[in-house]
Coordinates of C-alpha atoms in Angstrom, one line a residue:
M196 CA -79.5 -234.0 11.2
S197 CA -78.5 -237.6 10.3
P198 CA -74.8 -238.1 9.8
T199 CA -75.6 -239.4 6.4
T200 CA -77.6 -236.4 5.4
P201 CA -75.5 -234.2 3.1
P202 CA -75.1 -230.6 4.2
T203 CA -77.3 -228.0 2.6
P204 CA -75.3 -226.3 -0.1
V205 CA -74.7 -222.6 0.4
S206 CA -75.1 -220.5 -2.6
P207 CA -72.2 -218.2 -3.2
T208 CA -73.0 -214.5 -2.6
K209 CA -73.5 -212.8 -5.9
P210 CA -71.7 -209.4 -6.2
P211 CA -74.1 -206.6 -6.7
A212 CA -74.7 -205.6 -10.3
A213 CA -72.6 -202.7 -11.3
R214 CA -74.8 -199.6 -11.5
K215 CA -75.1 -198.3 -15.1
P216 CA -73.9 -194.8 -15.2
R217 CA -76.7 -192.3 -15.8
G218 CA -76.7 -190.8 -19.3
E219 CA -75.7 -187.1 -19.7
G220 CA -78.2 -186.5 -22.5
Q221 CA -75.6 -186.8 -25.2
W222 CA -77.2 -187.2 -28.6
A223 CA -74.3 -189.1 -30.1
L224 CA -74.7 -191.8 -27.4
G225 CA -78.4 -192.3 -28.1
Y226 CA -79.9 -190.0 -25.4
R227 CA -82.4 -188.1 -27.5
E228 CA -85.2 -187.9 -25.0
P229 CA -85.4 -184.3 -23.6
L230 CA -84.3 -184.3 -20.0
N231 CA -85.2 -180.8 -18.8
P232 CA -87.7 -178.1 -19.7
N233 CA -85.2 -176.2 -21.9
E234 CA -84.5 -179.3 -24.0
R235 CA -88.2 -180.1 -24.3
S236 CA -88.9 -176.5 -25.6
K237 CA -86.2 -176.8 -28.3
K238 CA -87.5 -180.2 -29.3
D239 CA -91.1 -179.0 -29.6
D240 CA -90.2 -176.2 -32.0
N241 CA -86.9 -174.9 -33.5
P242 CA -86.4 -171.6 -31.7
L243 CA -85.6 -169.9 -35.0
N244 CA -89.3 -170.3 -35.9
V245 CA -90.3 -167.8 -33.2
R246 CA -89.6 -164.8 -35.4
A247 CA -92.7 -165.5 -37.5
R248 CA -94.9 -165.5 -34.4
I249 CA -93.4 -162.3 -33.2
E250 CA -94.1 -160.6 -36.5
N251 CA -97.5 -162.1 -37.2
I252 CA -99.0 -162.6 -33.7
Y253 CA -97.2 -161.0 -30.8
A254 CA -96.5 -157.6 -32.4
H255 CA -100.2 -157.2 -32.9
G256 CA -101.5 -158.8 -29.7
G257 CA -98.9 -157.2 -27.4
F258 CA -97.1 -158.6 -24.4
D259 CA -100.0 -160.5 -22.9
S260 CA -100.5 -162.5 -26.1
I261 CA -97.0 -164.1 -25.9
D262 CA -96.8 -167.8 -25.2
P263 CA -94.7 -168.4 -22.0
G264 CA -92.5 -171.0 -23.8
D265 CA -91.6 -168.3 -26.4
L266 CA -91.3 -165.5 -23.8
R267 CA -88.8 -167.1 -21.5
G268 CA -87.2 -169.4 -24.1
R269 CA -87.3 -169.0 -27.8
F270 CA -87.3 -165.2 -27.8
R271 CA -83.6 -165.4 -26.9
W272 CA -82.7 -166.7 -30.3
Y273 CA -83.5 -163.3 -31.6
G274 CA -81.7 -161.3 -28.8
L275 CA -84.8 -160.7 -26.6
Y276 CA -85.0 -161.2 -22.8
T277 CA -87.7 -159.8 -20.6
Q278 CA -86.2 -157.2 -18.3
R279 CA -86.6 -156.9 -14.6
K280 CA -89.8 -155.3 -13.2
P281 CA -88.8 -152.0 -11.4
G282 CA -88.9 -151.9 -7.6
I283 CA -88.0 -155.5 -6.9
D284 CA -85.0 -155.5 -4.5
G285 CA -82.1 -157.9 -4.8
G286 CA -83.0 -160.0 -1.8
R287 CA -86.1 -161.2 -3.6
T288 CA -84.3 -162.2 -6.9
A289 CA -84.1 -165.9 -6.0
T290 CA -87.5 -166.2 -4.2
L291 CA -89.8 -165.0 -7.0
E292 CA -91.2 -166.9 -10.0
P293 CA -90.0 -165.7 -13.5
E294 CA -93.4 -164.2 -14.2
E295 CA -93.2 -162.2 -11.0
L296 CA -89.9 -160.7 -12.1
D297 CA -90.9 -160.1 -15.7
D298 CA -91.6 -156.6 -16.9
S299 CA -93.5 -156.1 -20.1
Y300 CA -90.4 -154.7 -21.8
F301 CA -87.4 -156.4 -23.3
M302 CA -83.7 -156.2 -23.4
L303 CA -82.5 -156.5 -27.0
R304 CA -79.0 -157.4 -28.1
V305 CA -77.8 -156.6 -31.6
R306 CA -75.0 -158.9 -32.6
T307 CA -72.0 -157.2 -34.2
D308 CA -69.5 -159.9 -35.0
G309 CA -66.0 -158.7 -34.4
G310 CA -67.5 -155.5 -33.0
A311 CA -67.4 -154.1 -36.5
V312 CA -69.8 -151.4 -37.7
T313 CA -69.7 -148.6 -40.3
T314 CA -70.6 -145.1 -39.2
E315 CA -73.9 -145.5 -41.1
Q316 CA -74.7 -148.6 -39.1
L317 CA -73.6 -146.8 -35.9
A318 CA -76.1 -144.0 -36.7
V319 CA -78.9 -146.6 -37.2
L320 CA -78.0 -148.2 -33.9
G321 CA -78.3 -144.9 -32.2
E322 CA -81.6 -143.9 -34.0
V323 CA -83.2 -147.2 -33.0
S324 CA -82.3 -146.5 -29.4
Q325 CA -83.6 -143.0 -29.5
T326 CA -86.9 -144.1 -31.1
Y327 CA -87.6 -147.4 -29.5
A328 CA -85.4 -147.9 -26.4
R329 CA -85.7 -144.7 -24.4
D330 CA -82.2 -143.7 -25.6
T331 CA -80.6 -146.7 -23.8
A332 CA -77.5 -148.4 -25.2
D333 CA -74.7 -150.3 -23.6
I334 CA -71.5 -151.7 -25.2
T335 CA -71.2 -155.2 -23.8
D336 CA -68.0 -157.3 -23.3
R337 CA -69.3 -159.5 -26.2
Q338 CA -68.9 -156.5 -28.6
N339 CA -72.7 -156.2 -28.9
I340 CA -75.0 -153.2 -28.4
Q341 CA -77.7 -153.9 -25.8
Y342 CA -80.9 -151.9 -25.6
H343 CA -83.6 -151.8 -22.9
W344 CA -87.3 -150.7 -22.8
I345 CA -88.1 -152.5 -26.1
R346 CA -91.7 -153.3 -26.8
V347 CA -92.7 -156.5 -28.7
E348 CA -95.0 -154.3 -30.8
D349 CA -92.0 -152.5 -32.3
M350 CA -89.8 -155.5 -33.1
P351 CA -90.9 -155.8 -36.8
T352 CA -89.9 -152.2 -37.4
I353 CA -86.7 -152.6 -35.5
W354 CA -85.7 -155.6 -37.5
Q355 CA -86.5 -153.7 -40.7
K356 CA -84.2 -150.9 -39.7
L357 CA -81.4 -153.0 -38.4
E358 CA -81.4 -155.5 -41.3
G359 CA -81.8 -152.7 -43.8
A360 CA -78.4 -151.5 -42.5
G361 CA -76.9 -155.0 -42.7
M362 CA -77.2 -155.9 -39.0
T363 CA -79.1 -158.7 -37.2
T364 CA -80.3 -159.9 -33.8
M365 CA -80.4 -163.5 -34.9
E366 CA -78.8 -165.8 -32.3
A367 CA -77.5 -162.9 -30.2
C368 CA -78.7 -165.1 -27.2
G369 CA -80.0 -168.6 -26.7
D370 CA -78.5 -172.1 -26.9
S371 CA -76.8 -171.1 -30.2
P372 CA -73.6 -169.9 -31.8
R373 CA -73.5 -166.4 -30.4
V374 CA -71.6 -163.4 -31.6
I375 CA -68.0 -164.1 -32.7
L376 CA -65.5 -161.9 -31.0
G377 CA -62.8 -160.4 -33.1
S378 CA -59.9 -157.9 -32.8
P379 CA -61.2 -154.3 -32.9
V380 CA -58.1 -153.5 -35.0
A381 CA -58.2 -156.5 -37.4
G382 CA -56.6 -155.7 -40.7
I383 CA -55.0 -152.5 -39.6
S384 CA -52.9 -153.4 -36.5
R385 CA -49.1 -153.2 -37.0
D386 CA -48.8 -156.1 -34.5
E387 CA -51.3 -158.7 -35.6
V388 CA -50.1 -162.0 -36.9
I389 CA -53.0 -162.4 -39.3
D390 CA -56.4 -160.7 -40.1
G391 CA -59.1 -163.0 -38.8
T392 CA -62.0 -161.1 -40.5
P393 CA -62.4 -163.5 -43.5
A394 CA -62.8 -166.4 -41.0
I395 CA -65.4 -164.6 -39.0
E396 CA -67.4 -163.8 -42.2
E397 CA -67.2 -167.4 -43.3
I398 CA -68.4 -168.7 -39.9
K399 CA -71.3 -166.3 -40.0
R400 CA -72.2 -167.4 -43.6
R401 CA -72.1 -171.1 -42.8
F402 CA -73.4 -171.5 -39.3
I403 CA -75.4 -168.5 -38.1
G404 CA -79.1 -169.1 -38.6
D405 CA -78.6 -172.7 -39.7
P406 CA -81.3 -174.9 -38.0
A407 CA -78.7 -177.7 -37.8
Y408 CA -76.8 -175.7 -35.2
S409 CA -79.6 -173.7 -33.5
N410 CA -80.2 -176.4 -30.8
L411 CA -77.0 -176.7 -28.8
P412 CA -76.9 -177.9 -25.2
R413 CA -76.1 -174.3 -24.1
K414 CA -74.7 -171.1 -25.5
F415 CA -71.5 -171.3 -27.6
K416 CA -69.1 -168.4 -27.3
S417 CA -66.3 -168.0 -29.9
A418 CA -63.5 -165.6 -30.8
V419 CA -61.1 -165.2 -33.8
S420 CA -58.2 -162.8 -33.7
G421 CA -54.7 -162.3 -35.0
L422 CA -53.9 -160.7 -31.6
P423 CA -54.3 -162.0 -28.1
D424 CA -56.9 -159.3 -27.4
I425 CA -60.2 -161.3 -27.3
A426 CA -59.9 -163.1 -23.9
H427 CA -59.3 -166.4 -25.7
E428 CA -58.7 -168.3 -22.5
I429 CA -62.3 -168.1 -21.4
H430 CA -64.2 -169.0 -24.7
D431 CA -65.9 -172.2 -25.7
I432 CA -63.6 -172.0 -28.8
A433 CA -61.0 -169.4 -29.7
F434 CA -58.6 -169.0 -32.6
V435 CA -55.5 -166.9 -31.8
G436 CA -52.9 -165.7 -34.3
V437 CA -49.6 -167.6 -34.3
V438 CA -46.7 -168.1 -36.7
H439 CA -45.9 -171.7 -37.6
P440 CA -42.2 -172.2 -38.2
E441 CA -42.9 -174.1 -41.5
H442 CA -46.4 -173.0 -42.6
G443 CA -46.4 -169.3 -41.6
P444 CA -49.2 -167.2 -40.1
G445 CA -52.3 -169.1 -38.9
F446 CA -54.2 -169.8 -35.7
D447 CA -53.8 -171.7 -32.5
V448 CA -57.0 -173.4 -31.2
W449 CA -58.4 -173.2 -27.7
V450 CA -61.5 -175.0 -26.4
G451 CA -63.4 -175.3 -23.1
G452 CA -62.9 -172.0 -21.4
G453 CA -65.7 -170.2 -19.5
L454 CA -66.5 -168.5 -16.2
S455 CA -69.8 -168.3 -14.3
T456 CA -70.1 -170.4 -11.1
N457 CA -67.6 -173.1 -12.4
P458 CA -64.8 -171.1 -14.0
M459 CA -62.3 -172.9 -16.2
I460 CA -59.4 -171.8 -18.4
G461 CA -59.5 -173.1 -21.9
Q462 CA -57.2 -175.8 -23.1
R463 CA -55.0 -175.7 -26.2
L464 CA -55.6 -178.4 -28.7
G465 CA -52.0 -178.0 -29.9
A466 CA -53.1 -177.5 -33.5
W467 CA -52.2 -174.9 -36.1
V468 CA -55.0 -174.0 -38.5
P469 CA -54.6 -171.9 -41.6
L470 CA -57.1 -169.0 -42.2
E471 CA -59.0 -170.9 -44.9
E472 CA -59.7 -173.8 -42.6
V473 CA -60.8 -171.9 -39.5
A474 CA -64.5 -172.3 -40.4
D475 CA -64.1 -176.0 -40.9
V476 CA -62.5 -176.5 -37.5
Y477 CA -65.2 -174.2 -35.9
G478 CA -67.9 -176.4 -37.5
A479 CA -66.2 -179.6 -36.2
V480 CA -66.0 -178.3 -32.7
I481 CA -69.6 -177.0 -32.6
G482 CA -70.7 -180.3 -34.0
V483 CA -68.9 -182.2 -31.2
F484 CA -70.6 -179.9 -28.7
R485 CA -74.1 -180.4 -30.3
D486 CA -73.7 -184.2 -30.4
Y487 CA -71.7 -185.0 -27.3
G488 CA -72.5 -182.1 -25.1
Y489 CA -74.3 -182.8 -21.8
R490 CA -78.0 -182.0 -22.0
R491 CA -79.4 -183.7 -18.9
L492 CA -78.4 -181.1 -16.3
R493 CA -78.5 -177.4 -17.4
H494 CA -75.7 -176.3 -15.2
R495 CA -73.3 -178.9 -16.8
A496 CA -74.4 -178.2 -20.4
R497 CA -71.4 -176.0 -21.4
I498 CA -68.6 -177.4 -23.5
K499 CA -66.1 -176.8 -20.8
F500 CA -67.4 -179.7 -18.8
L501 CA -67.0 -182.1 -21.8
V502 CA -63.5 -180.9 -22.4
K503 CA -62.6 -181.2 -18.7
D504 CA -63.9 -184.8 -18.7
W505 CA -62.4 -185.9 -22.0
G506 CA -59.1 -183.9 -21.9
A507 CA -57.7 -182.0 -24.9
A508 CA -56.2 -185.0 -26.5
K509 CA -59.4 -187.0 -26.7
F510 CA -61.4 -183.9 -27.8
R511 CA -58.9 -183.3 -30.6
A512 CA -59.1 -186.9 -31.7
V513 CA -62.9 -186.8 -31.9
V514 CA -62.7 -183.6 -33.9
E515 CA -60.2 -185.1 -36.3
D516 CA -61.6 -188.6 -36.6
E517 CA -65.4 -188.1 -36.5
Y518 CA -65.9 -184.6 -38.0
L519 CA -62.9 -183.4 -40.0
H520 CA -61.9 -186.9 -41.1
R521 CA -58.3 -185.7 -41.3
K522 CA -55.5 -184.8 -38.9
L523 CA -54.7 -181.3 -37.8
I524 CA -51.2 -179.8 -38.0
D525 CA -49.4 -179.5 -34.7
G526 CA -48.4 -175.9 -33.9
P527 CA -46.9 -173.6 -31.4
A528 CA -48.6 -171.5 -28.7
P529 CA -49.3 -167.8 -29.2
E530 CA -47.3 -165.1 -27.6
V531 CA -48.5 -163.9 -24.2
P532 CA -48.9 -160.1 -23.9
A533 CA -47.1 -158.5 -21.0
V534 CA -50.2 -156.3 -20.2
P535 CA -53.8 -156.6 -21.4
I536 CA -54.5 -155.1 -24.9
D537 CA -57.4 -152.7 -24.6
H538 CA -56.7 -150.4 -27.7
I539 CA -57.3 -147.2 -25.6
G540 CA -55.5 -144.1 -26.9
V541 CA -54.0 -143.1 -30.2
H542 CA -52.2 -145.7 -32.3
Q543 CA -50.7 -145.7 -35.8
Q544 CA -52.1 -148.2 -38.2
K545 CA -50.0 -150.2 -40.6
D546 CA -51.3 -148.0 -43.5
G547 CA -50.1 -144.8 -41.8
L548 CA -53.5 -143.7 -40.6
F549 CA -54.4 -143.8 -36.9
Y550 CA -57.0 -145.4 -34.7
V551 CA -58.4 -143.8 -31.5
G552 CA -59.7 -145.9 -28.6
A553 CA -61.9 -144.3 -26.0
A554 CA -63.5 -145.4 -22.8
P555 CA -67.1 -144.9 -21.6
I556 CA -67.6 -146.0 -18.0
A557 CA -68.5 -149.7 -17.9
G558 CA -69.8 -149.6 -21.5
R559 CA -72.7 -147.3 -20.6
V560 CA -73.5 -144.9 -23.6
S561 CA -76.8 -144.0 -25.2
G562 CA -78.4 -143.8 -28.6
S563 CA -77.7 -140.1 -28.8
V564 CA -74.0 -140.7 -28.0
L565 CA -73.8 -143.3 -30.8
V566 CA -75.3 -141.0 -33.3
E567 CA -72.8 -138.2 -32.3
V568 CA -69.9 -140.6 -32.5
A569 CA -70.9 -141.5 -36.0
K570 CA -70.9 -137.8 -36.9
A571 CA -67.6 -137.2 -35.2
A572 CA -65.9 -140.1 -36.9
E573 CA -67.1 -138.9 -40.3
R574 CA -65.9 -135.4 -39.7
A575 CA -62.5 -136.9 -39.0
G576 CA -62.6 -138.8 -42.3
S577 CA -63.5 -142.2 -41.0
N578 CA -66.4 -144.5 -41.7
R579 CA -65.4 -147.4 -39.5
V580 CA -66.0 -147.9 -35.7
R581 CA -65.4 -150.9 -33.5
F582 CA -66.7 -152.1 -30.1
T583 CA -64.2 -154.0 -27.9
P584 CA -64.4 -157.0 -25.6
L585 CA -63.7 -154.6 -22.7
Q586 CA -66.8 -152.4 -23.2
K587 CA -64.8 -149.7 -25.1
L588 CA -65.1 -148.0 -28.5
V589 CA -62.5 -147.5 -31.3
V590 CA -62.6 -145.2 -34.3
L591 CA -60.4 -146.5 -37.2
D592 CA -58.7 -144.8 -40.2
V593 CA -58.2 -141.3 -38.8
P594 CA -55.7 -139.0 -40.6
E595 CA -53.1 -137.7 -38.2
A596 CA -54.3 -134.1 -38.7
E597 CA -57.7 -135.0 -37.5
V598 CA -56.8 -137.0 -34.4
A599 CA -56.8 -134.1 -31.9
A600 CA -60.2 -132.8 -33.1
L601 CA -61.7 -136.3 -32.9
Q602 CA -60.3 -136.8 -29.3
A603 CA -62.0 -133.5 -28.3
D604 CA -65.3 -134.5 -29.9
L605 CA -65.3 -137.9 -28.1
A606 CA -64.4 -136.4 -24.8
K607 CA -67.4 -134.1 -25.0
L608 CA -69.5 -137.3 -25.3
G609 CA -67.9 -138.8 -22.2
L610 CA -65.6 -141.0 -24.2
Q611 CA -62.0 -140.3 -23.1
S612 CA -59.0 -141.5 -25.1
T613 CA -56.6 -140.6 -22.2
P614 CA -58.7 -141.9 -19.3
S615 CA -57.7 -142.4 -15.7
P616 CA -56.6 -146.0 -14.8
W617 CA -59.9 -146.4 -13.0
R618 CA -62.2 -145.3 -15.9
R619 CA -60.0 -147.4 -18.2
G620 CA -60.1 -150.6 -16.1
V621 CA -63.7 -150.7 -14.9
M622 CA -66.3 -153.1 -16.3
A623 CA -69.8 -153.9 -15.2
C624 CA -72.7 -156.1 -16.1
T625 CA -76.3 -154.9 -16.6
G626 CA -77.1 -155.3 -12.9
I627 CA -80.4 -155.0 -11.0
E628 CA -81.5 -152.0 -13.0
F629 CA -82.7 -154.3 -15.8
C630 CA -81.5 -157.9 -15.2
K631 CA -83.8 -160.5 -13.6
L632 CA -80.8 -162.5 -12.2
A633 CA -79.1 -159.6 -10.5
I634 CA -78.9 -158.9 -6.8
V635 CA -77.2 -155.5 -6.8
E636 CA -76.7 -152.3 -8.8
T637 CA -73.7 -152.3 -11.1
K638 CA -73.6 -149.6 -13.8
G639 CA -74.4 -146.8 -11.5
R640 CA -72.0 -148.2 -8.9
A641 CA -69.3 -148.2 -11.5
H642 CA -69.8 -144.5 -12.2
E643 CA -69.7 -143.7 -8.5
L644 CA -66.6 -145.8 -7.9
V645 CA -64.7 -144.3 -10.9
A646 CA -65.5 -140.7 -9.7
A647 CA -64.4 -141.5 -6.2
L648 CA -61.1 -143.2 -7.2
E649 CA -60.2 -140.5 -9.7
T650 CA -60.2 -138.1 -6.8
R651 CA -58.8 -140.3 -4.0
L652 CA -56.1 -142.0 -6.1
A653 CA -55.1 -139.0 -8.3
D654 CA -51.6 -139.2 -6.7
I655 CA -50.9 -142.7 -8.0
T656 CA -49.6 -141.9 -11.5
D657 CA -46.5 -143.9 -11.8
G658 CA -45.2 -147.4 -11.3
V659 CA -48.4 -149.3 -12.2
T660 CA -47.6 -151.4 -15.2
A661 CA -51.3 -151.5 -16.3
P662 CA -54.6 -150.2 -15.1
I663 CA -55.9 -152.2 -12.1
A664 CA -59.1 -153.7 -13.5
V665 CA -62.2 -153.5 -11.3
H666 CA -65.1 -155.7 -12.6
I667 CA -68.5 -155.4 -11.0
N668 CA -71.1 -158.2 -11.4
G669 CA -74.6 -158.2 -10.1
C670 CA -74.8 -161.9 -9.4
P671 CA -72.6 -165.1 -9.5
N672 CA -72.8 -165.6 -13.3
S673 CA -69.7 -163.4 -14.1
C674 CA -71.0 -161.6 -17.2
A675 CA -68.4 -159.0 -16.2
R676 CA -65.6 -161.6 -15.8
I677 CA -65.0 -161.1 -12.1
Q678 CA -62.8 -164.1 -11.7
T679 CA -60.2 -162.7 -14.2
A680 CA -60.1 -159.2 -12.9
D681 CA -57.5 -157.6 -10.6
I682 CA -60.4 -156.7 -8.3
G683 CA -63.6 -158.7 -9.1
L684 CA -66.8 -157.9 -7.2
K685 CA -69.6 -160.5 -7.0
G686 CA -72.9 -158.9 -6.0
Q687 CA -74.8 -160.3 -3.0
I688 CA -76.8 -159.2 0.0
V689 CA -74.6 -158.6 3.0
T690 CA -75.0 -157.5 6.6
D691 CA -73.5 -154.1 7.5
D692 CA -72.1 -153.0 10.8
A693 CA -75.6 -151.9 12.0
G694 CA -77.0 -155.3 11.3
N695 CA -78.9 -154.2 8.2
Q696 CA -79.2 -156.3 5.0
V697 CA -77.7 -154.2 2.2
E698 CA -76.1 -154.5 -1.2
G699 CA -72.6 -155.7 -1.1
F700 CA -69.9 -157.9 -2.7
Q701 CA -67.8 -160.9 -2.3
V702 CA -64.3 -160.0 -3.4
H703 CA -62.0 -161.8 -5.9
L704 CA -58.4 -160.5 -6.0
G705 CA -55.6 -161.0 -8.5
G706 CA -57.4 -162.8 -11.3
G707 CA -56.2 -162.3 -14.9
L708 CA -55.6 -163.5 -18.4
G709 CA -52.4 -163.5 -20.4
L710 CA -49.3 -163.7 -18.1
D711 CA -51.6 -163.9 -15.0
A712 CA -54.1 -166.4 -16.5
G713 CA -56.1 -167.7 -13.5
F714 CA -58.8 -166.9 -11.1
G715 CA -58.8 -164.4 -8.3
R716 CA -58.0 -165.1 -4.6
K717 CA -61.1 -165.1 -2.3
L718 CA -60.7 -164.2 1.3
R719 CA -62.8 -166.5 3.6
G720 CA -65.8 -164.6 5.0
H721 CA -64.7 -161.3 3.6
K722 CA -67.6 -159.1 2.3
V723 CA -67.7 -155.4 1.4
T724 CA -70.9 -153.3 1.4
G725 CA -71.6 -151.1 -1.5
A726 CA -71.1 -148.0 0.7
E727 CA -67.7 -149.2 1.8
L728 CA -66.5 -150.0 -1.8
P729 CA -64.5 -146.8 -2.5
D730 CA -62.7 -147.0 0.8
Y731 CA -61.9 -150.7 0.3
V732 CA -60.5 -150.3 -3.3
E733 CA -58.4 -147.3 -2.2
R734 CA -57.1 -149.2 0.8
V735 CA -56.0 -152.3 -1.2
V736 CA -54.5 -150.3 -4.1
R737 CA -52.4 -148.2 -1.6
N738 CA -51.2 -151.3 0.1
Y739 CA -50.2 -152.7 -3.3
V740 CA -48.3 -149.5 -4.2
A741 CA -46.6 -149.4 -0.9
K742 CA -45.6 -153.0 -0.6
R743 CA -45.0 -154.3 -4.1
E744 CA -41.6 -155.3 -5.4
A745 CA -40.1 -153.6 -8.5
D746 CA -42.2 -154.2 -11.6
E747 CA -44.5 -156.5 -9.7
R748 CA -48.0 -156.8 -11.2
F749 CA -51.0 -156.6 -9.0
A750 CA -51.9 -160.2 -9.5
Q751 CA -48.4 -161.3 -8.5
W752 CA -48.5 -159.2 -5.4
V753 CA -51.9 -160.6 -4.3
V754 CA -50.6 -164.1 -4.4
R755 CA -48.0 -163.4 -1.7
A756 CA -49.8 -160.5 0.2
D757 CA -50.8 -160.8 3.8
E758 CA -54.6 -161.2 4.3
D759 CA -54.6 -158.0 6.3
D760 CA -53.4 -156.0 3.3
L761 CA -56.2 -157.4 1.2
R762 CA -59.1 -156.6 3.6

């Protein structure tokens, strides 16, 4: 190159363009295009419209006439899921296509907001079970009644009977505002801060069945109670009774709780809400979820992920500025109960009458039992019964002179008002008997476990501050709240000592709500077969009783216990 030739200029290296973050499918940010099959299904047709097709087409044509998009999607908005085909073992749950798992029968949930039914309604629930569900009925931890063996041909008649008694299956499932949990003793408890029943009724009136709120990113679970008895820490939204030092009784607001495979404890918004404004705040929060919730990935579509990413302060600001258009009042946190409130036993109401709480095993009852409970309650002078968030049942308004007779009647039905700690503390999901997601048996396992522990641990009658809760789940989805149980059991296929693949469980220890709010401790590599379960639970409980400190709760002991004592 000639000395007079200027050097070739070198272009400066351009920095790579910043990658635009991928949208999460949030409507409020302009992402309206459906991003997964569930979102496409809801966009194609509002799921609430499926009832007309059930009544006018499918009930006449039978199971084979049902469109797949309705069958495995929109049916849920009316409480219907296909149940598991009998004979399919848990090892095949994740390998089969949905149509291979489907039976031609359905599980049906009846939503009973606040768990509240009259004895007349309870009798109807039982009669529907006897006639159309092979006498099946479970009390769920959502205060619902759940049936099995339902035929689509019978749904018009079932709706006629339920709705004639003032009940519904609308939005009992689906990406919708599901049943609202409430205190089983709302309005009668001597300890409640405020009766949340009017707020539950107003929420139902304004939001349930409204097409504007029937297409949410995922399910929306809510609770309203004047007592901390509704597991408020693990709801999408919860209102818990609290007394404001200036404004009096009202509610503290929690958002973003949930379990399943990504458990999170809800966050307080730090806001106090009066009774008459609960429905307004509920509407604002469900509006935020609908508009800002993540719709791209199904597993991130719960409100807990939005709250985690935003934080409580930003979430509250969006609620106030974009939906309520006013500021909320700051308020105190609710009191934390020393032990879980399960309403079992005999308790005096504030009007001088009594309520009686009784425990079936893991919520398993039957239509015949429900009919007989209704009769027993009426003989005792009551016409009100409640289901609880712990799969229990409560009869309200019992005169003192009738309490003993009612307890005896309930006990004959397998509903004990003075149960053993093991019967009192056990919960279980539907399990492989009917659920397409399940890997192991649960309800039957709970019955066997309770029977074994009542015999083996009969000597442990003192010093335990509360029943040690044993929750049994058939898969990782935690419908039985395994992460917040003293002993949580997550069903999976495990290898026994002989090298066989058998039903078993991963163990979560020391979870809880209230004073022990948090998720259980998992032991690396530790699995328990179904056959070993009674031995295992007995061993851990005896280690706790032998090595605890004075007044030490099970969850506290688990935190400091040696691994050998937990295996």
